[in-house]
C-alpha positions as a printed NumPy array, in Angstrom:
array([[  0.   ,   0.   ,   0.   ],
       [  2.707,   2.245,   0.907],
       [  4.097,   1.692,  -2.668],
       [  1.586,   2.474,  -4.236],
       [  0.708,   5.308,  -2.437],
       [  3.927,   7.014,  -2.832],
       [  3.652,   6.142,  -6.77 ],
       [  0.824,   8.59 ,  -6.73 ],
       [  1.642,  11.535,  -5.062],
       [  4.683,  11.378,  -7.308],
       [  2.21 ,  11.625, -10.377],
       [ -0.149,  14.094,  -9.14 ],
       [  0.974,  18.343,  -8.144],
       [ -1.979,  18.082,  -5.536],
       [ -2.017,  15.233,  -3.659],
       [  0.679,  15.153,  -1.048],
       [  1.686,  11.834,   1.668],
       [  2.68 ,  15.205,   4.245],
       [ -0.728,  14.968,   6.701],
       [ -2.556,  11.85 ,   4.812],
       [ -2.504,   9.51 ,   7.783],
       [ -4.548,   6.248,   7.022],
       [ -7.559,   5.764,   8.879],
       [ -8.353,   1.822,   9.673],
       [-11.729,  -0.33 ,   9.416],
       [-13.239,  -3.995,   9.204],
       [-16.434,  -4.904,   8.351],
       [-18.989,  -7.643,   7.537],
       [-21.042,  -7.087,   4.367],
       [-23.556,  -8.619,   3.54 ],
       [-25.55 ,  -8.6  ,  -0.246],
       [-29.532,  -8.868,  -0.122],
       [-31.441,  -9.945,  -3.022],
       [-34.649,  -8.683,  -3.516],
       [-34.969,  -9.373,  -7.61 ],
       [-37.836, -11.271,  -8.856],
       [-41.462, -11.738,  -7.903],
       [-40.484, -14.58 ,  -4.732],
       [-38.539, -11.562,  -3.507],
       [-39.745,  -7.779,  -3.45 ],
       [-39.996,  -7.401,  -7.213],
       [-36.71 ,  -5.227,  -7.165],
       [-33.562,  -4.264,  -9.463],
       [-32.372,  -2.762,  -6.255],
       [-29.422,  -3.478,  -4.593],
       [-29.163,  -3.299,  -0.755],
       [-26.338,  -4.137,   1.029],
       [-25.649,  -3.76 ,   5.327],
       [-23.083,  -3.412,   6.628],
       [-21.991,  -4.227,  10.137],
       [-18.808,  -2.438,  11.443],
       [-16.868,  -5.159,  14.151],
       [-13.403,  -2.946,  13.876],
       [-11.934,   0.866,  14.106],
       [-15.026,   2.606,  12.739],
       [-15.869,   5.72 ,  14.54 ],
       [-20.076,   6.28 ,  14.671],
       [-22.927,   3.973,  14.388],
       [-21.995,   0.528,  13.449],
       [-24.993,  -0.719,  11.383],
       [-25.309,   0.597,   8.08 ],
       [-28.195,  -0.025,   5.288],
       [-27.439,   1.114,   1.982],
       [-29.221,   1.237,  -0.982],
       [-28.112,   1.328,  -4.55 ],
       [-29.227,   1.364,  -8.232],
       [-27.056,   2.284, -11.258],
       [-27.596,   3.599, -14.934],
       [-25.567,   4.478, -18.357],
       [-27.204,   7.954, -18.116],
       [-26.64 ,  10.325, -15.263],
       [-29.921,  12.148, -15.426],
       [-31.883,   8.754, -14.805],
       [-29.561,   7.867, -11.89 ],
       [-29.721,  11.455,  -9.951],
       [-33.491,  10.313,  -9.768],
       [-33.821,   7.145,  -8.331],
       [-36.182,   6.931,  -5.893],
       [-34.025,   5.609,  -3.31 ],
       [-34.686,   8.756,  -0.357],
       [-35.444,   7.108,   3.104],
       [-38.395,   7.765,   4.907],
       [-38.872,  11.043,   6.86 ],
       [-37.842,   8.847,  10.296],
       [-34.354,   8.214,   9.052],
       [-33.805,  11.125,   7.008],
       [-31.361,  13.126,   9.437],
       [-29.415,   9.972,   9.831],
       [-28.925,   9.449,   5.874],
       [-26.215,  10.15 ,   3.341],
       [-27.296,  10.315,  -0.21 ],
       [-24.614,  10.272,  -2.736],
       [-24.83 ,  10.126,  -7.16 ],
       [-21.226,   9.68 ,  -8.582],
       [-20.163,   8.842, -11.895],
       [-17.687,   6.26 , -11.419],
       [-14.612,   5.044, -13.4  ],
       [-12.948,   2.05 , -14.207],
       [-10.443,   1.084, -16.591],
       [-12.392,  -0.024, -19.634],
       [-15.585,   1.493, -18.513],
       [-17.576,   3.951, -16.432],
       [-21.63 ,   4.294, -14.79 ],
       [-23.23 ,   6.209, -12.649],
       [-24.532,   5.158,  -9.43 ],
       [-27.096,   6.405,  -7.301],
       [-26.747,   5.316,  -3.392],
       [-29.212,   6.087,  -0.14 ],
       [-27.051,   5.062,   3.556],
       [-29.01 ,   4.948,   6.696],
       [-26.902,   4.291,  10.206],
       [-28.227,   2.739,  13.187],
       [-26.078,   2.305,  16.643],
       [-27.203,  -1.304,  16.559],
       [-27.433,  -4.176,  13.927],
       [-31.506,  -3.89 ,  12.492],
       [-32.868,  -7.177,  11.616],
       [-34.258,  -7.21 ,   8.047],
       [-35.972, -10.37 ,   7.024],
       [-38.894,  -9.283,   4.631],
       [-39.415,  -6.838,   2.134],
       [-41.645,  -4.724,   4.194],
       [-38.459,  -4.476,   6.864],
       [-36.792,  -2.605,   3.69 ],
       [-39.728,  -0.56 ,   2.399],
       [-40.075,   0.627,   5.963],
       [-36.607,   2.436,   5.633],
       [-36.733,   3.3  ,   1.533],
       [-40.82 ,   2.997,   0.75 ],
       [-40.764,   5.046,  -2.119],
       [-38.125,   2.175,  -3.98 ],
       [-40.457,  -0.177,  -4.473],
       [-43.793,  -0.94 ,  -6.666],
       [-46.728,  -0.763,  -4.071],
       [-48.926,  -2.688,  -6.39 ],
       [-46.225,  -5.479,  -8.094],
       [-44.644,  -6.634,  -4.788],
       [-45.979,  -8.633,  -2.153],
       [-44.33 ,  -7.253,   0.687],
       [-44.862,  -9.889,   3.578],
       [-42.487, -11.944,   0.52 ],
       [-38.743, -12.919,   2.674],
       [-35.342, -11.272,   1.609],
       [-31.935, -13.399,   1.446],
       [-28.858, -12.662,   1.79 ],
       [-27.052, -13.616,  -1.292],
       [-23.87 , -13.291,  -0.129],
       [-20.948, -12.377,   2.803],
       [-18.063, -10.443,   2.465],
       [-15.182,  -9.246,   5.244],
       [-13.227,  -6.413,   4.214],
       [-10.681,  -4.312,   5.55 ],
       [-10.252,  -1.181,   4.465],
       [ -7.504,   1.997,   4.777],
       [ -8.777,   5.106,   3.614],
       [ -7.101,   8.638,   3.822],
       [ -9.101,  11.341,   3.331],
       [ -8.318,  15.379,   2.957],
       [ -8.965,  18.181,   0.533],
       [ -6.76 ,  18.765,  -2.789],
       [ -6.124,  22.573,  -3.596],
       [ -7.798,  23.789,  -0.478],
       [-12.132,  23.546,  -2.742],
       [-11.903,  19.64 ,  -3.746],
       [-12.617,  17.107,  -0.806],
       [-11.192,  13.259,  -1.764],
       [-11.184,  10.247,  -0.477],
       [ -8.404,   7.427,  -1.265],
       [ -9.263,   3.86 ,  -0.13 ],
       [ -7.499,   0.238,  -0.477],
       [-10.199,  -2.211,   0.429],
       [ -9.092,  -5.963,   1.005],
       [-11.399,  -9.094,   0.879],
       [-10.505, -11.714,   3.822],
       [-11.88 , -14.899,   4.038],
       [-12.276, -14.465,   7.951],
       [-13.017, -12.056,  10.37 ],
       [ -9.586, -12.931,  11.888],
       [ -8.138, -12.258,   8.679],
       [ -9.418,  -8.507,   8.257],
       [ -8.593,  -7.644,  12.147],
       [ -5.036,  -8.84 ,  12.283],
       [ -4.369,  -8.96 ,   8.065],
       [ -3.037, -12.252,   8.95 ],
       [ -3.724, -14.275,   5.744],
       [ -3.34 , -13.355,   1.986],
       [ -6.456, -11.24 ,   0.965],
       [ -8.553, -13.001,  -1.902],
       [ -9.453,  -9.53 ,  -3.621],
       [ -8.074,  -6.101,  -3.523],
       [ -9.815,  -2.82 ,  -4.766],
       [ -7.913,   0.668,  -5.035],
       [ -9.773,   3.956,  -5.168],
       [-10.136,   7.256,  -5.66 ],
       [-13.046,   9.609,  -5.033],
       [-13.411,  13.434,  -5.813],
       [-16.372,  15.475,  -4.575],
       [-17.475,  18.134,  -6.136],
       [-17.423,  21.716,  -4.572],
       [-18.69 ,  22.677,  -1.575],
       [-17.764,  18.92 ,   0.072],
       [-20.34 ,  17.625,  -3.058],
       [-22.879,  19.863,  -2.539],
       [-22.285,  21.764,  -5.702],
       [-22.854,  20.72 ,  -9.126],
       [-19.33 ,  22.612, -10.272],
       [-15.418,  21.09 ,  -9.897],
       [-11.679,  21.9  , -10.064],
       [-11.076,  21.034, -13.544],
       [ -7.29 ,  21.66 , -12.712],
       [ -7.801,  18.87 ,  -9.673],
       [-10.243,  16.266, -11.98 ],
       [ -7.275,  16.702, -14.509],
       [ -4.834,  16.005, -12.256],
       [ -5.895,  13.266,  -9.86 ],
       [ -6.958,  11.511, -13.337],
       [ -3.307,  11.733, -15.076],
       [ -2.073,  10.278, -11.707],
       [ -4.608,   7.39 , -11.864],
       [ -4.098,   6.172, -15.307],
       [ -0.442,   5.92 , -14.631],
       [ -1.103,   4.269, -11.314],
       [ -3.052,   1.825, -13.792],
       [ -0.225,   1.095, -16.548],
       [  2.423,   1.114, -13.581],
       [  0.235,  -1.892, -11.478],
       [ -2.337,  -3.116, -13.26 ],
       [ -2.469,  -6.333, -14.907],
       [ -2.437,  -4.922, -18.233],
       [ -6.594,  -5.6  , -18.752],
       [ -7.843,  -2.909, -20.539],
       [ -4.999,  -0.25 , -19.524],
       [ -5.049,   3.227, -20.872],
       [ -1.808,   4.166, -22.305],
       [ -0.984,   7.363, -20.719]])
C-alpha cells in the first residue's frame, strides 16, 4: 500500500503523503437480493453493513443502490429514506470510473447504533418505501442474503487545492473475520480507489477542472504502472 501510495503523489501536483494519515476499518457485508417476484420485485441493490473494527459512529449501516448508463436517470432514483431516518442518511450520485468502462450510481445510507434485523421486504420498504412498486410486490415476501463479504479497508481522506474534498481507499477481501482484524492471511481480492467530490464537500454541481485533470493523469499511470495490463489506458 505504501508503494503504491507514494507512486501517486509522485504523479499528481496536488495530492501530497505530508498529513494523509490512514484511517483503519473492518467490516462484515452482507448482499440482499430482492430481484424477482419470490422476492420484493426489485432491481435494487441493498447491502448492510456491520462495522466489528476501528469505525468511529454507528456501526450498522443499510445502503441502498441502483445504477444507470445515463446520469440524469440515476440522480433520480427513488431511493430517499423515509422522513424517520432522514437526518441519519447520506445520499450520494457519482459517476464512477474504471479502466475499460464507467456508470453512474445512485446510493441512499441509513446508520443505526445497533445491527436492524431485516428479514422481509416490508423491513426494507419501511426504511426506503418510495423504492419499491406498491402494487407489483408482495411485501410480507422474505429477503436473502445472497452473499458475505469481510473487508478491511484503509482510507485517507483530505482536501486537494484547499475547494476539492477526496477520499483514497485500499479495500481488502478476507476470508475471515480474523483475517481482516489482524491482516493475517493473503487477501482473496483487492480494490484501489479514488473519489473526488465536487465543490462545496459535493454539494455543488461545479469542480476543479485543474484537480479532476490532475488526480486523473495520476490514476491512469497508477493503472499502466500496477495493473495487470486488462484494458490499460496508455498514458
Amino acid at each position: 500500500m505504501a508503494e503504491w501510495m507514494t507512486f501517486f503523489a509522485e504523479k499528481s501536483k496536488y495530492f501530497t503523503l505530508q498529513g494523509a494519515y490512514p484511517k483503519k476499518s473492518s467490516k462484515i457485508e452482507y448482499k440482499i437480493d430482492m430481484s424477482g417476484p419470490e422476492r420484493c420485485n426489485s432491481d435494487f441493490v441493498v447491502h448492510t453493513e456491520e462495522y466489528i473494527d476501528g469505525y468511529v459512529g454507528d456501526l450498522f449501516a443499510v445502503n441502498l443502490k441502483g445504477e444507470s448508463m445515463n446520469k440524469e436517470e440515476a440522480f433520480y432514483l427513488p431511493l430517499w429514506p423515509t422522513s424517520k431516518y432522514q437526518a441519519r442518511s447520506t445520499q450520494r450520485c457519482e459517476r464512477d470510473e474504471y479502466q475499460c468502462t464507467n456508470l453512474f450510481t445512485r446510493s441512499s445510507k441509513v446508520t443505526f447504533s445497533q445491527p436492524k434485523e431485516l428479514t422481509t421486504c416490508k423491513d426494507i420498504a419501511e426504511i426506503y418505501p418510495r423504492a419499491f412498486d406498491v402494487n407489483g410486490t408482495d411485501f410480507q415476501n422474505p429477503i436473502a442474503v445472497e452473499s458475505q463479504q469481510i473487508w478491511f479497508t484503509q482510507a485517507y481522506s483530505g482536501y486537494l487545492s484547499v475547494d476539492t474534498k477526496y477520499k483514497i481507499s485500499f479495500d481488502l477481501k478476507y476470508p475471515t473475520v480474523n483475517g481482516a482484524l489482524f491482516e493475517d492471511s493473503i487477501p482473496t481480492k483487492g480494490v484501489w480507489s479514488v473519489r473526488l467530490y465536487s465543490l462545496e464537500d459535493g454539494e455543488q454541481n461545479l469542480w476543479n477542472n485543474d484537480v479532476v485533470k490532475d488526480i486523473t493523469t495520476a490514476w491512469l499511470k497508477l493503472i499502466n504502472e500496477f495493473g495487470d495490463g486488462y484494458c490499460t489506458i496508455l498514458y
